Amino acid sequence: MSDERETMRRVRAPGRVNLIGDHTDYTGGLVLPFAIDRQTTIDYRPADGIRLRSVDEAEPVAFDHRQPPQPGTIDSWGRYVAAVVAELGPERGLDGVVETTIPIGSGLSSSAALEVAVAIALGFDGTPIELAELCRRAEHAATGVRTGIMDQLCIAAATEGHAALIDCHSLDITDVPLPPPSEVEFVVRFVAGRTLEGSEYDTRVAECAMAEELIGPLRLADLDAVAAIDGPVIRSRARHVVSENRRVRDYADALAAGDLATAGAIMVDGHRSLRDDYATSIPIMDAAVEELMATPGVLGARMTGGGFGGCVVAMSEPGTGLDGWPVVPVAGAGHVSET
Ligand code: GLA
């Protein structure tokens, strides 16, 4: 007789790359990421208590699902698991194995993929937005960094073949079709390992809050309002956010018009804004973007994600043969099969 406890199940959750719209999500702005064909999987059986081991990490994770440890007391990947369990309060645990093809600590949202996969494997029952909000809270509890909703929502809700234009205020998602690989290639190039913990990420969040005290919500502000801000640092930060929201719309419009040259130029503008106004790039990322832009066939390139290291993303003509990981847009997370 088959019992639910005997059934192996598999959950998958992809990583993400952001094409344009960085450091806009936590002020309710616009972002345009897509879920990539690199993923975290959990093969598991429902069980009493949490028992997870990872193919990629030394430490296994084991605790009572009714009494998850404080994430801050765990040093390893287990803190993300504990934080999701604490947020979800699942009725059961699981016994399983985690495996990932998302490079860890490279800015492709390996932690958000783990959170989303764990929540689904533990029986999360709600909308993709609710799933993303729960996992964002878990991320905050695990890391203490006040990240936005982009990573978790893209991973929870992406549509195959599309980027997700997310309004991070309303949480409305518009699927934006991406040209097929026969027309354009997206390549992610790893530049430097990083973690947002201990970075200036939270400083940027605070600087945006200061700007909003002066001129109101940045998602509604225009560049004239920004120009009236006295302090040069806060003015620069606000200028990035306001101009970046514009770039997301312009990039989506350029894609819709099939104008890849304009889309590529917008990516480079976005990189310069993150470098000069937002100060989240680092010299080797700037050098990588310069090098890519000097390569025949490359249409656009920029740092992607939180910055301070991580990856750059390039958009190129097919057959350009860039070093890096070619990525294609896949569907968001879910159960994949029952074996
Ligand atoms: C990290 C955060 C996101 C977002 C990006 C920058 O990936 O997790 O919420 O703020 O940085 O766009």
PDB file of N, CA, C and O in Angstrom, residues 186-218:
ATOM      1  N   PHE A 186      21.710  35.615 -24.211  1.00  0.00           N
ATOM      2  CA  PHE A 186      22.041  36.242 -22.930  1.00  0.00           C
ATOM      3  C   PHE A 186      23.098  35.374 -22.262  1.00  0.00           C
ATOM      4  O   PHE A 186      22.932  34.159 -22.140  1.00  0.00           O
ATOM      5  N   VAL A 187      24.185  36.015 -21.855  1.00  0.00           N
ATOM      6  CA  VAL A 187      25.291  35.288 -21.227  1.00  0.00           C
ATOM      7  C   VAL A 187      25.613  35.973 -19.903  1.00  0.00           C
ATOM      8  O   VAL A 187      25.730  37.204 -19.836  1.00  0.00           O
ATOM      9  N   VAL A 188      25.716  35.163 -18.864  1.00  0.00           N
ATOM     10  CA  VAL A 188      26.090  35.678 -17.551  1.00  0.00           C
ATOM     11  C   VAL A 188      27.553  35.355 -17.322  1.00  0.00           C
ATOM     12  O   VAL A 188      27.976  34.212 -17.528  1.00  0.00           O
ATOM     13  N   ARG A 189      28.305  36.343 -16.935  1.00  0.00           N
ATOM     14  CA  ARG A 189      29.726  36.106 -16.650  1.00  0.00           C
ATOM     15  C   ARG A 189      30.002  36.407 -15.186  1.00  0.00           C
ATOM     16  O   ARG A 189      29.757  37.527 -14.709  1.00  0.00           O
ATOM     17  N   PHE A 190      30.525  35.400 -14.513  1.00  0.00           N
ATOM     18  CA  PHE A 190      30.875  35.570 -13.104  1.00  0.00           C
ATOM     19  C   PHE A 190      32.121  36.453 -12.998  1.00  0.00           C
ATOM     20  O   PHE A 190      33.092  36.237 -13.701  1.00  0.00           O
ATOM     21  N   VAL A 191      32.056  37.429 -12.106  1.00  0.00           N
ATOM     22  CA  VAL A 191      33.196  38.339 -11.960  1.00  0.00           C
ATOM     23  C   VAL A 191      33.874  38.155 -10.594  1.00  0.00           C
ATOM     24  O   VAL A 191      35.082  37.993 -10.514  1.00  0.00           O
ATOM     25  N   ALA A 192      33.100  38.179  -9.524  1.00  0.00           N
ATOM     26  CA  ALA A 192      33.707  38.074  -8.191  1.00  0.00           C
ATOM     27  C   ALA A 192      32.663  37.598  -7.193  1.00  0.00           C
ATOM     28  O   ALA A 192      31.513  38.026  -7.249  1.00  0.00           O
ATOM     29  N   GLY A 193      33.071  36.719  -6.280  1.00  0.00           N
ATOM     30  CA  GLY A 193      32.167  36.252  -5.232  1.00  0.00           C
ATOM     31  C   GLY A 193      31.765  37.414  -4.337  1.00  0.00           C
ATOM     32  O   GLY A 193      32.501  38.376  -4.188  1.00  0.00           O
ATOM     33  N   ARG A 194      30.600  37.309  -3.777  1.00  0.00           N
ATOM     34  CA  ARG A 194      30.165  38.389  -2.902  1.00  0.00           C
ATOM     35  C   ARG A 194      29.022  37.917  -2.012  1.00  0.00           C
ATOM     36  O   ARG A 194      28.359  36.948  -2.285  1.00  0.00           O
ATOM     37  N   THR A 195      28.808  38.640  -0.927  1.00  0.00           N
ATOM     38  CA  THR A 195      27.600  38.468  -0.148  1.00  0.00           C
ATOM     39  C   THR A 195      27.097  39.867   0.159  1.00  0.00           C
ATOM     40  O   THR A 195      27.893  40.796   0.334  1.00  0.00           O
ATOM     41  N   LEU A 196      25.795  40.014   0.200  1.00  0.00           N
ATOM     42  CA  LEU A 196      25.257  41.350   0.510  1.00  0.00           C
ATOM     43  C   LEU A 196      25.400  41.663   1.994  1.00  0.00           C
ATOM     44  O   LEU A 196      25.328  42.821   2.399  1.00  0.00           O
ATOM     45  N   GLU A 197      25.599  40.620   2.811  1.00  0.00           N
ATOM     46  CA  GLU A 197      25.823  40.873   4.241  1.00  0.00           C
ATOM     47  C   GLU A 197      27.147  41.606   4.399  1.00  0.00           C
ATOM     48  O   GLU A 197      28.149  41.223   3.816  1.00  0.00           O
ATOM     49  N   GLY A 198      27.114  42.677   5.162  1.00  0.00           N
ATOM     50  CA  GLY A 198      28.338  43.441   5.353  1.00  0.00           C
ATOM     51  C   GLY A 198      28.641  44.383   4.197  1.00  0.00           C
ATOM     52  O   GLY A 198      29.620  45.114   4.228  1.00  0.00           O
ATOM     53  N   SER A 199      27.807  44.360   3.153  1.00  0.00           N
ATOM     54  CA  SER A 199      27.995  45.299   2.042  1.00  0.00           C
ATOM     55  C   SER A 199      27.258  46.599   2.365  1.00  0.00           C
ATOM     56  O   SER A 199      26.620  46.727   3.414  1.00  0.00           O
ATOM     57  N   GLU A 200      27.301  47.519   1.418  1.00  0.00           N
ATOM     58  CA  GLU A 200      26.576  48.786   1.623  1.00  0.00           C
ATOM     59  C   GLU A 200      25.121  48.703   1.163  1.00  0.00           C
ATOM     60  O   GLU A 200      24.471  49.729   0.996  1.00  0.00           O
ATOM     61  N   TYR A 201      24.617  47.483   0.949  1.00  0.00           N
ATOM     62  CA  TYR A 201      23.233  47.340   0.472  1.00  0.00           C
ATOM     63  C   TYR A 201      22.257  48.086   1.391  1.00  0.00           C
ATOM     64  O   TYR A 201      21.449  48.899   0.936  1.00  0.00           O
ATOM     65  N   ASP A 202      22.349  47.797   2.699  1.00  0.00           N
ATOM     66  CA  ASP A 202      21.409  48.438   3.625  1.00  0.00           C
ATOM     67  C   ASP A 202      21.617  49.951   3.689  1.00  0.00           C
ATOM     68  O   ASP A 202      20.671  50.698   3.944  1.00  0.00           O
ATOM     69  N   THR A 203      22.844  50.388   3.459  1.00  0.00           N
ATOM     70  CA  THR A 203      23.097  51.836   3.398  1.00  0.00           C
ATOM     71  C   THR A 203      22.314  52.445   2.238  1.00  0.00           C
ATOM     72  O   THR A 203      21.720  53.523   2.367  1.00  0.00           O
ATOM     73  N   ARG A 204      22.311  51.737   1.099  1.00  0.00           N
ATOM     74  CA  ARG A 204      21.552  52.249  -0.059  1.00  0.00           C
ATOM     75  C   ARG A 204      20.048  52.297   0.259  1.00  0.00           C
ATOM     76  O   ARG A 204      19.360  53.246  -0.140  1.00  0.00           O
ATOM     77  N   VAL A 205      19.567  51.269   0.947  1.00  0.00           N
ATOM     78  CA  VAL A 205      18.145  51.267   1.326  1.00  0.00           C
ATOM     79  C   VAL A 205      17.857  52.505   2.186  1.00  0.00           C
ATOM     80  O   VAL A 205      16.865  53.224   1.975  1.00  0.00           O
ATOM     81  N   ALA A 206      18.756  52.787   3.136  1.00  0.00           N
ATOM     82  CA  ALA A 206      18.567  53.940   4.025  1.00  0.00           C
ATOM     83  C   ALA A 206      18.681  55.251   3.245  1.00  0.00           C
ATOM     84  O   ALA A 206      17.937  56.211   3.500  1.00  0.00           O
ATOM     85  N   GLU A 207      19.598  55.312   2.295  1.00  0.00           N
ATOM     86  CA  GLU A 207      19.758  56.540   1.506  1.00  0.00           C
ATOM     87  C   GLU A 207      18.498  56.815   0.667  1.00  0.00           C
ATOM     88  O   GLU A 207      18.072  57.970   0.520  1.00  0.00           O
ATOM     89  N   CYS A 208      17.899  55.747   0.150  1.00  0.00           N
ATOM     90  CA  CYS A 208      16.644  55.935  -0.595  1.00  0.00           C
ATOM     91  C   CYS A 208      15.534  56.435   0.333  1.00  0.00           C
ATOM     92  O   CYS A 208      14.727  57.292  -0.057  1.00  0.00           O
ATOM     93  N   ALA A 209      15.509  55.906   1.544  1.00  0.00           N
ATOM     94  CA  ALA A 209      14.493  56.382   2.503  1.00  0.00           C
ATOM     95  C   ALA A 209      14.701  57.867   2.790  1.00  0.00           C
ATOM     96  O   ALA A 209      13.729  58.639   2.902  1.00  0.00           O
ATOM     97  N   MET A 210      15.952  58.297   2.877  1.00  0.00           N
ATOM     98  CA  MET A 210      16.232  59.731   3.106  1.00  0.00           C
ATOM     99  C   MET A 210      15.744  60.552   1.927  1.00  0.00           C
ATOM    100  O   MET A 210      15.144  61.615   2.100  1.00  0.00           O
ATOM    101  N   ALA A 211      16.017  60.069   0.727  1.00  0.00           N
ATOM    102  CA  ALA A 211      15.554  60.795  -0.471  1.00  0.00           C
ATOM    103  C   ALA A 211      14.030  60.896  -0.462  1.00  0.00           C
ATOM    104  O   ALA A 211      13.457  61.940  -0.798  1.00  0.00           O
ATOM    105  N   GLU A 212      13.374  59.829  -0.050  1.00  0.00           N
ATOM    106  CA  GLU A 212      11.902  59.828  -0.059  1.00  0.00           C
ATOM    107  C   GLU A 212      11.336  60.778   0.999  1.00  0.00           C
ATOM    108  O   GLU A 212      10.255  61.340   0.818  1.00  0.00           O
ATOM    109  N   GLU A 213      12.081  60.965   2.085  1.00  0.00           N
ATOM    110  CA  GLU A 213      11.631  61.966   3.073  1.00  0.00           C
ATOM    111  C   GLU A 213      11.642  63.357   2.455  1.00  0.00           C
ATOM    112  O   GLU A 213      10.839  64.216   2.818  1.00  0.00           O
ATOM    113  N   LEU A 214      12.552  63.569   1.525  1.00  0.00           N
ATOM    114  CA  LEU A 214      12.682  64.906   0.915  1.00  0.00           C
ATOM    115  C   LEU A 214      11.706  65.124  -0.239  1.00  0.00           C
ATOM    116  O   LEU A 214      11.124  66.195  -0.370  1.00  0.00           O
ATOM    117  N   ILE A 215      11.536  64.106  -1.094  1.00  0.00           N
ATOM    118  CA  ILE A 215      10.751  64.349  -2.325  1.00  0.00           C
ATOM    119  C   ILE A 215       9.595  63.370  -2.526  1.00  0.00           C
ATOM    120  O   ILE A 215       8.963  63.349  -3.571  1.00  0.00           O
ATOM    121  N   GLY A 216       9.308  62.552  -1.504  1.00  0.00           N
ATOM    122  CA  GLY A 216       8.209  61.598  -1.649  1.00  0.00           C
ATOM    123  C   GLY A 216       8.667  60.334  -2.363  1.00  0.00           C
ATOM    124  O   GLY A 216       9.851  60.180  -2.671  1.00  0.00           O
ATOM    125  N   PRO A 217       7.714  59.414  -2.629  1.00  0.00           N
ATOM    126  CA  PRO A 217       8.092  58.112  -3.192  1.00  0.00           C
ATOM    127  C   PRO A 217       8.910  58.250  -4.479  1.00  0.00           C
ATOM    128  O   PRO A 217       8.500  58.955  -5.412  1.00  0.00           O
ATOM    129  N   LEU A 218      10.048  57.582  -4.518  1.00  0.00           N
ATOM    130  CA  LEU A 218      10.903  57.677  -5.700  1.00  0.00           C
ATOM    131  C   LEU A 218      10.223  57.097  -6.933  1.00  0.00           C
ATOM    132  O   LEU A 218      10.484  57.523  -8.057  1.00  0.00           O
TER     133      LEU A 218
END
